[in-house]
XYZ file of C-alpha atoms in Angstrom:
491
model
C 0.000 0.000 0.000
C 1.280 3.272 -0.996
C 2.057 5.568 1.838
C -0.608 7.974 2.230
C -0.119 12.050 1.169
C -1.494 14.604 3.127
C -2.352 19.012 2.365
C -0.945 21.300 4.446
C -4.489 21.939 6.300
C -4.203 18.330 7.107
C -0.915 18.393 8.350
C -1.272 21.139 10.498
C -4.668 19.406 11.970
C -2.414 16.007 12.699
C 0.501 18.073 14.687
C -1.652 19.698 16.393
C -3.389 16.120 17.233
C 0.176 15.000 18.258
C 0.821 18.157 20.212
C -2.293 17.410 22.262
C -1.420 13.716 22.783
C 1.919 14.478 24.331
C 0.288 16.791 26.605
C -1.812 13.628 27.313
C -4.897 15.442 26.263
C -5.433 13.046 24.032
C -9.312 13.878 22.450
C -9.752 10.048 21.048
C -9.431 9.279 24.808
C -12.601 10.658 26.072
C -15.336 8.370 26.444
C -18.669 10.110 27.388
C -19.669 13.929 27.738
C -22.492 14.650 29.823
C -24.775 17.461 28.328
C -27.816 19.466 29.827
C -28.855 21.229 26.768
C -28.798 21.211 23.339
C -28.809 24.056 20.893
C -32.687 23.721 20.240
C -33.353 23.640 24.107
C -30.609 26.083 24.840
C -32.529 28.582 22.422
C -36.034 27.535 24.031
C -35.031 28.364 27.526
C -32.773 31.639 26.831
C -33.981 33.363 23.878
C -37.062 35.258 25.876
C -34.732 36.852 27.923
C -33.168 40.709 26.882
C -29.401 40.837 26.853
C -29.441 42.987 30.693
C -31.272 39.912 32.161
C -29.167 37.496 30.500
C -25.496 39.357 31.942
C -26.526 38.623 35.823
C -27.836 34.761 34.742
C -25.069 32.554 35.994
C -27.058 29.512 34.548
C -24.805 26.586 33.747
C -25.047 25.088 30.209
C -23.670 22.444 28.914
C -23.630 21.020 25.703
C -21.869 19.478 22.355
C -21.421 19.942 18.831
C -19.139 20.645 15.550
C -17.661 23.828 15.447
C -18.651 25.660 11.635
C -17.224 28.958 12.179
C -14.512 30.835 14.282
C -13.691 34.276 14.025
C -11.490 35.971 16.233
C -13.190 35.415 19.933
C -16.282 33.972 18.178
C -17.568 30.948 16.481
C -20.660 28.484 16.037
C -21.395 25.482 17.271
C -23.472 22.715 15.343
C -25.594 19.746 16.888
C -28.532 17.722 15.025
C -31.261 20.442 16.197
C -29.095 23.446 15.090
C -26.832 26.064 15.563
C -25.664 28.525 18.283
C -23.344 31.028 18.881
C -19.938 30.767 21.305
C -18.140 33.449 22.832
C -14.867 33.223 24.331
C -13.304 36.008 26.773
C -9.354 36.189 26.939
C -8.953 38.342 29.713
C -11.351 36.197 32.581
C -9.350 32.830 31.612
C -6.167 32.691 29.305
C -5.352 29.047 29.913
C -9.245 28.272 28.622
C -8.204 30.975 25.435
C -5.625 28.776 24.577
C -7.739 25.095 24.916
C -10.309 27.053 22.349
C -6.935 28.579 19.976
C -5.948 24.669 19.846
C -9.155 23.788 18.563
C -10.313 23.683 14.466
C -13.703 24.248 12.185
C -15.039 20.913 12.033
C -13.465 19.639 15.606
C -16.490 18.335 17.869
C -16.339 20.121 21.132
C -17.758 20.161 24.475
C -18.733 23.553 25.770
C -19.724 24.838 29.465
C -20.540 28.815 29.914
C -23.943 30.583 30.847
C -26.226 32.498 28.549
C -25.923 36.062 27.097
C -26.634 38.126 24.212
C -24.700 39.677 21.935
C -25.111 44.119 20.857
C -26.900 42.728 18.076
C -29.149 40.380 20.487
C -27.800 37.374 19.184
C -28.269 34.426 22.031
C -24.539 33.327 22.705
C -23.179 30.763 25.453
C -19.973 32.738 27.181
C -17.647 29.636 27.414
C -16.178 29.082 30.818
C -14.674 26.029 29.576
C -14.030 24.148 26.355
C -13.098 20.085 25.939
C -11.887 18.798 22.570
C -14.120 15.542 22.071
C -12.942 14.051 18.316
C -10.205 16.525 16.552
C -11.125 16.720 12.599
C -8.138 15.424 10.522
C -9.567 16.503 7.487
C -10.853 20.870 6.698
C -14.509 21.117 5.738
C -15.714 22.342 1.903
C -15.371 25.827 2.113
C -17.595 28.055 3.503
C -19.569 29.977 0.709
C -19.526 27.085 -1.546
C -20.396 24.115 0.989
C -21.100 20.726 -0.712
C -23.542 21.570 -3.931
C -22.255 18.683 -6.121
C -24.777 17.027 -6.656
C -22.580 13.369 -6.522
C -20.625 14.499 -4.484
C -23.237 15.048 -1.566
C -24.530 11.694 -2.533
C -21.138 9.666 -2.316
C -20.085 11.287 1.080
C -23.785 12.076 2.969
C -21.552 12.037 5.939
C -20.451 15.803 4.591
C -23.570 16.523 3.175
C -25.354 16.122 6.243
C -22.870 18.774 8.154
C -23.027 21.335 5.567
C -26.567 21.107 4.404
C -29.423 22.117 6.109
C -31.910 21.214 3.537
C -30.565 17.581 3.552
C -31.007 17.034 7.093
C -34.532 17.803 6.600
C -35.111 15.686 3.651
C -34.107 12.843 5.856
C -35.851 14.046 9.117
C -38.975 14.347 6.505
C -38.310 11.013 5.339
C -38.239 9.263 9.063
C -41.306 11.203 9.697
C -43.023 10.234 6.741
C -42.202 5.870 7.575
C -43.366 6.973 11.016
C -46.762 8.800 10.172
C -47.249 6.078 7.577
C -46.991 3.222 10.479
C -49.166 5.157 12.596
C -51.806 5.388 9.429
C -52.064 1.815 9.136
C -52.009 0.496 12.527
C -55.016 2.300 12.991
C -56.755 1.123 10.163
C -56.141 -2.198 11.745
C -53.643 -3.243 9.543
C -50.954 -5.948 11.117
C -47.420 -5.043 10.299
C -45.155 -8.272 9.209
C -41.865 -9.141 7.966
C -41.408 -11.538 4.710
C -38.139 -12.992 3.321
C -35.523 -11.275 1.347
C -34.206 -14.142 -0.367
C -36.714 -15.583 -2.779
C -35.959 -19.169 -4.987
C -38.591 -17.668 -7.751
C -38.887 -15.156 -9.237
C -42.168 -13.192 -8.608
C -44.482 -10.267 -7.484
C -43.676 -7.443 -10.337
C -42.276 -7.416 -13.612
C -38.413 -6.829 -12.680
C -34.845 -7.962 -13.397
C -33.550 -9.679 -10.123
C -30.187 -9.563 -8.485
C -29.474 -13.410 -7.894
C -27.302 -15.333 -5.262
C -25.990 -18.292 -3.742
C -26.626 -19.727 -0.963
C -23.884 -22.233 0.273
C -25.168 -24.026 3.142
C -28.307 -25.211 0.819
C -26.165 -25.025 -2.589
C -29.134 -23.676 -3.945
C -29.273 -19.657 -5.976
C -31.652 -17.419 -4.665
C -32.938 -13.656 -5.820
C -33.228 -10.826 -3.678
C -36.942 -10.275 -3.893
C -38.158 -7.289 -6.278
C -41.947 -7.536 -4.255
C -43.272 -8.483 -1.121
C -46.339 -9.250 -2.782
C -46.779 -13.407 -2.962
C -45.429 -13.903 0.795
C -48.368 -11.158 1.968
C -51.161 -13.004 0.249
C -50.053 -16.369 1.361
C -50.479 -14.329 5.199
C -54.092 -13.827 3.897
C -54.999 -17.552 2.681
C -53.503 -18.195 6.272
C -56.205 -16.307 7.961
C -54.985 -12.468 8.017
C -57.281 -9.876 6.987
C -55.241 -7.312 7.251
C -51.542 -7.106 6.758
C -48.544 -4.751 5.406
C -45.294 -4.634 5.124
C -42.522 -1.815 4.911
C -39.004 -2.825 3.364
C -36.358 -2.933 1.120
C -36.796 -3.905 -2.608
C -33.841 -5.401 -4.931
C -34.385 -4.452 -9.018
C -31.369 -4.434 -10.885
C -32.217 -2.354 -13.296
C -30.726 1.060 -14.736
C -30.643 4.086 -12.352
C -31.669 7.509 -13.110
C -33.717 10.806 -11.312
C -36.094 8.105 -9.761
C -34.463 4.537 -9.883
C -31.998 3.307 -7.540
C -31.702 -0.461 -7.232
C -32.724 -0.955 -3.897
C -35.587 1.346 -2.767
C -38.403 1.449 -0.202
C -41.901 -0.139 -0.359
C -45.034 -0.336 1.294
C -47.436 -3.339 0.262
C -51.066 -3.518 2.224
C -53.571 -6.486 1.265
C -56.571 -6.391 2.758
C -59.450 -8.963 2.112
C -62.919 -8.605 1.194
C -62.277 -5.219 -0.965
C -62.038 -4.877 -4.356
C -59.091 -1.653 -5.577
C -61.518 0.727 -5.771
C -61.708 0.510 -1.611
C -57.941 0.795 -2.595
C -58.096 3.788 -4.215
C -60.003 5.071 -1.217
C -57.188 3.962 1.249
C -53.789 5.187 -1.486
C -55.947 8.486 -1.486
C -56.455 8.648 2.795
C -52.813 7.683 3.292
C -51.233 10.477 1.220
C -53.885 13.227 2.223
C -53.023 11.800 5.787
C -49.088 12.252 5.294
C -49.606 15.674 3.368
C -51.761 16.716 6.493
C -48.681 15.599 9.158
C -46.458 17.454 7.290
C -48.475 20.773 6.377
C -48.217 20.244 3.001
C -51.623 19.126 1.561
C -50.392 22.232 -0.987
C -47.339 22.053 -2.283
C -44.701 23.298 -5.526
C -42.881 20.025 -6.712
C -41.636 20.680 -10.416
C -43.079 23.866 -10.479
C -46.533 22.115 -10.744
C -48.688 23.579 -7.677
C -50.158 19.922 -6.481
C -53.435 20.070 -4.430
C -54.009 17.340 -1.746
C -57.144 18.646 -0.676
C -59.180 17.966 -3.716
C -60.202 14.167 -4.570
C -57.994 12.462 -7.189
C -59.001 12.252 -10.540
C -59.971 8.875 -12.303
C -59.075 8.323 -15.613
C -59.774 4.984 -17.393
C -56.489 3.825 -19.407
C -58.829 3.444 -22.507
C -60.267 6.628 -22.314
C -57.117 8.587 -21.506
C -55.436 7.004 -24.368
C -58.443 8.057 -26.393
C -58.420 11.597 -25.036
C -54.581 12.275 -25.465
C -53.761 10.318 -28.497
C -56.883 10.211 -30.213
C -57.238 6.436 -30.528
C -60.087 4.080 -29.372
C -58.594 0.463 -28.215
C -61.594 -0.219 -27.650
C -62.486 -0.625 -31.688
C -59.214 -2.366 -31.944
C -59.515 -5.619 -31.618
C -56.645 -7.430 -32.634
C -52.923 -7.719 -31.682
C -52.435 -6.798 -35.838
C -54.512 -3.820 -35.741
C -52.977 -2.676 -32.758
C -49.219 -3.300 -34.093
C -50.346 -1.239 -37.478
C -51.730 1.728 -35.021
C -48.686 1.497 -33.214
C -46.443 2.214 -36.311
C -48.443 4.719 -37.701
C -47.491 6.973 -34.196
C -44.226 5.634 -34.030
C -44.620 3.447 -30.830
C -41.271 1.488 -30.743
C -42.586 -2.265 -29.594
C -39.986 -4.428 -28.263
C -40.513 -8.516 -29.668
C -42.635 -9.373 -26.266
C -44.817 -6.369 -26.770
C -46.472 -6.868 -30.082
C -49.884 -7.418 -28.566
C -53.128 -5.217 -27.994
C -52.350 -5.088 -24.196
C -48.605 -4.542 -24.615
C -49.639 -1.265 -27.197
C -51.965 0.171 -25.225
C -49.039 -0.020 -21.998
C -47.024 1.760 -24.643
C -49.523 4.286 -26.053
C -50.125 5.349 -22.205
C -46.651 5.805 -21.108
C -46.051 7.871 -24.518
C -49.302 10.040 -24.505
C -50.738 10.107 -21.542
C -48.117 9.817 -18.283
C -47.211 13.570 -18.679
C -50.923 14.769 -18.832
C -50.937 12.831 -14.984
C -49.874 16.320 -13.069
C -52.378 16.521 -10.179
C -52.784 12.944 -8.177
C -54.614 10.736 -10.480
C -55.931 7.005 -10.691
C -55.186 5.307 -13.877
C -57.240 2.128 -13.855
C -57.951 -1.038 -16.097
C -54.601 -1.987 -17.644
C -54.364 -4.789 -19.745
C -53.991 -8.336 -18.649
C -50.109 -8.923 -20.211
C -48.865 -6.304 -17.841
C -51.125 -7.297 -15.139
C -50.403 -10.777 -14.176
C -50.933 -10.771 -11.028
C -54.873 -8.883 -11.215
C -58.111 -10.217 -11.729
C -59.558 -10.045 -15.113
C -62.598 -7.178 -15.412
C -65.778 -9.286 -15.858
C -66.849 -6.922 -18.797
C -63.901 -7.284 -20.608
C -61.248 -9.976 -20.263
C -58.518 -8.154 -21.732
C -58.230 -5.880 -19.151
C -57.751 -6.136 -15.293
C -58.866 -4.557 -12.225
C -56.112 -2.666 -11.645
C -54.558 1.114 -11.145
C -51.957 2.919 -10.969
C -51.638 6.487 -8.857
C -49.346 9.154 -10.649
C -48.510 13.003 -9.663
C -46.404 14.916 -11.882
C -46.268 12.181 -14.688
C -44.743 9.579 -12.331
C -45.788 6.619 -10.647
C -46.606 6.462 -6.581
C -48.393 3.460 -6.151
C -49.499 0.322 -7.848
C -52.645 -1.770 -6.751
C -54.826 -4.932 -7.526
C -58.291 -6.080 -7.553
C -55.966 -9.422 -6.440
C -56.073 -12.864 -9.089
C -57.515 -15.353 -6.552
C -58.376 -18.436 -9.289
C -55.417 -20.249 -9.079
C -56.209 -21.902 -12.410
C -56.228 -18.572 -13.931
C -53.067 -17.485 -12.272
C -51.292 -20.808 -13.678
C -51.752 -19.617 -16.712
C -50.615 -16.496 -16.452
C -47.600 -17.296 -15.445
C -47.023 -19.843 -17.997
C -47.949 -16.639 -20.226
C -45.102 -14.841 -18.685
C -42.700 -17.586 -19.561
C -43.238 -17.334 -22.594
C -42.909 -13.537 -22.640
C -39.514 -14.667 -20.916
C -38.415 -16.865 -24.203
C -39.028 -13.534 -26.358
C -36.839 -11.949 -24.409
C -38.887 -10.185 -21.843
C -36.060 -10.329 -18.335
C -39.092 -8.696 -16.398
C -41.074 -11.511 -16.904
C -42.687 -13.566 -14.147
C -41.759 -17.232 -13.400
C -43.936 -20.137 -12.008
C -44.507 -20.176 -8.937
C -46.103 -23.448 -7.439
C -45.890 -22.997 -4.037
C -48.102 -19.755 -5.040
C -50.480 -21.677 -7.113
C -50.714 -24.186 -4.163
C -51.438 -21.548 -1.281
C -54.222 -20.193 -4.153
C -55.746 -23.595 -4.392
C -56.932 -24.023 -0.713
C -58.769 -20.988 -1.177
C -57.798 -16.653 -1.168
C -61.161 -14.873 -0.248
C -61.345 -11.497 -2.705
C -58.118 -8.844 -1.482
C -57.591 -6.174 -2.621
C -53.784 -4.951 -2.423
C -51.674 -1.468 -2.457
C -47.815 -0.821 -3.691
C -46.536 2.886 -2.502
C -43.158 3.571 -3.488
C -41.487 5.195 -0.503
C -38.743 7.119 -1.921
C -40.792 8.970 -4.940
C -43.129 9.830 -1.781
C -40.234 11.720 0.281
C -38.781 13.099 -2.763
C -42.239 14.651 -3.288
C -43.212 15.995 0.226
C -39.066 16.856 0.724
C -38.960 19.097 -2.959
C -36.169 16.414 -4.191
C -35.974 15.660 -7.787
C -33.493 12.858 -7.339
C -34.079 9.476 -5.504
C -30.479 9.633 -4.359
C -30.949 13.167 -2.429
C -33.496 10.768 -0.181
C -32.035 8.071 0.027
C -28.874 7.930 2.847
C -26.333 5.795 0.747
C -27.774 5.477 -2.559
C -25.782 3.136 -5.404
C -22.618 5.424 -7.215
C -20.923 4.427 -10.249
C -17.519 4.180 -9.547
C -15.450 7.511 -9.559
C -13.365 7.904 -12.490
């Protein structure tokens, strides 16, 4: 291993480390600092006060943080609930002056001092004594320009987190949104569960898998791209009411919105069809916008409304409406291919059917025109594997999808309980798989099995996580909400 090179800000930063350790003051040493206050608290109890009541308050406050800023006799003092202002006074200690002189921006510190305020009436603890708790070997991004790279605040969060605000909150937002979203359920009577991560098929969504070995039962596994089978196996077993919250494997391309592990929430419930669904994906966001103040927000300079209902908007019809084209007088995969060409619809070899086109005329047309929260419902049955059939029309399936700003939130199901149905299907997608679909579902007996002693009707709910945060947080890319999203390597 090559020997490491170091800056001269580093340098100085590591002799003044060894300086300290010979003076066995050694800051890696310390084990435990015992605080009374925070900055958020600190602020709370003092601000109220005018800077003559403050100078006879002898209070004693204690607390911790990273230093940001020092200037001259001054500097500022970060913990996870904010910022506050230090003060220290030469003349009333000089051996305390020089602890704080030995001491850099980005050096985590433990202060004691009482309350004042500054000519300005700036709250300010007067330091009556400063302890060096972890000395920073390496200088912060400068000042004006803090972390704005957008990779870069994504490959080390650690610095993103210290020098931006607004990305603490976006993951403060995002904690508060899982809990809220726990707390929504629950008391809807939902039962939260856990299901595996390592799955031997290949099942739930249409989605490449990340595979693996496992070498005690010599036997490959994927990392699952759904909860969905394991949670309706929980309802042939007797649950009524169940959902889960966890990490999803896809490994698939990334961009603004995919990373390949993300967040999901999956809720079956039985005895509803998906429109109760749309009911409860509709509650659970107006709920979260409500928790968070925002049932009106700017994302993507679209001004979204959470207090209106959503819209519904038949596939069909909105294909009709956008594109001007009626599926519904095209009745074969031929005509549907020749309507396809005419407007240019690129069809991969799986996707020359009527179902497959109309997928592709609604992502092409319509998607965009999805601004305010809207239900899409009735997609065809080749997408759809997984949904029961509409009893009008065959083709199609009881099934929509939620989108705001042209993107997708959440996925749900009128749920395929005839397991003879559901066999075929995914003998269907095996096929798909031979053309060269790598989305494509394979058969799953143990499924078919679990369907054959009997699913009452369910109706189930997919809510992507992260596009939620990124929403109620203002983020336009999964990785700003996500904590250690997937980097291509740095060249």
């Amino acid at each position: 291993m090559s020997e490491r090179k170091f800056n001269d800000q580093e340098l100085s930063k590591r002799n003044k480390l060894k300086s300290l350790q010979e003076q066995h003051k050694d800051p890696f040493l310390i084990t435990k600092f015992e605080r009374n206050h925070n900055t958020q608290s600190f602020k709370k109890e003092f601000n109220k006060f005018s800077k003559d009541e403050l100078h006879t308050n002898t209070t004693r406050v204690i607390l911790a943080g990273r230093i940001m800023a020092i200037r001259q006799t001054f500097g500022v003092i970060k913990d996870f609930y904010g910022k506050i202002q230090f003060y220290v006074n030469k003349k009333e200690d000089p051996q305390m002056f020089e602890d704080f002189r030995n001491v850099d921006v980005g050096d985590i510190i433990g202060v004691e001092g009482t309350p004042m305020k500054t000519n300005t009436d700036e709250l300010t603890i007067r330091i009556k004594k400063i302890t060096l708790l972890s000395k920073s070997l390496k200088p912060l991004p400068e000042k004006f320009h803090g972390l704005q790279d957008e990779e870069a605040r994504a490959r080390h969060r650690y610095l993103d987190l210290i020098m931006n605000e607004e990305s603490l909150q976006a993951f403060i937002t995002r904690s508060t949104i899982l809990r809220e979203l726990r707390n929504f359920m629950d008391s809807q009577g939902y039962i939260e569960v856990e299901t595996p991560i390592l799955h031997p098929i290949l099942g739930g969504a249409n989605a490449r898998p990340f595979a693996t070995h496992h070498n005690a039962l010599d036997r490959d596994y994927y990392l699952r791209i759904a909860t969905e089978l394991p949670l309706k196996k929980l309802i042939v077993g007797g649950f009524e009411k169940v959902y889960e919250i966890g990490r999803i494997f896809r490994n698939e391309g990334m961009d603004a919105t995919h990373n390949p592990e993300f967040t999901s929430m999956e809720s079956y419930e039985a005895y509803i069809s998906m429109y109760e669904v749309m009911t409860l994906a509709e509650n659970i966001f107006k709920y979260i916008a409500t928790k968070l103040n925002k049932t009106q927000l700017t994302y993507k300079n679209t001004q979204i409304d959470f207090t209106k209902p959503f819209k519904k908007w038949n596939i069909i019809d909105a294909i009709n409406e956008t594109a001007k084209v009626n599926f519904n007088e095209i009745k074969t995969d031929q005509e549907a291919i020749q309507i396809a060409k005419k407007h240019k619809i690129e069809m991969k070899p799986h996707e020359n059917t009527r179902g497959h086109i109309i997928n592709l005329f609604f992502e092409h047309f319509c998607e965009e025109k999805c601004q305010q929260p809207t239900f899409v419902y009735g997609h065809p049955i080749e997408i759809s594997p997984l949904a029961k059939k509409n009893d009008k029309d065959p083709r199609m399936t009881e099934r929509f999808e939620l989108f705001i700003c042209g993107k997708e939130y959440a996925n749900a199901f009128s749920e395929l309980n005839d397991p003879i149905d559901q066999y075929d299907r995914f003998n269907n997608q095996l096929k798909e798989k031979e053309k060269g679909n790598n989305e494509a579902n394979e058969m799953d007996m143990d499924f078919i099995e679990s369907l054959e002693y009997g699913m009452p009707p369910t109706g189930g709910l997919g809510i992507g996580i992260d596009r939620m945060v990124m929403l109620f947080s203002n983020q336009e890319t999964i990785r700003n909400v996500l904590l250690f999203p997937h980097m291509r390597d740095e060249k």
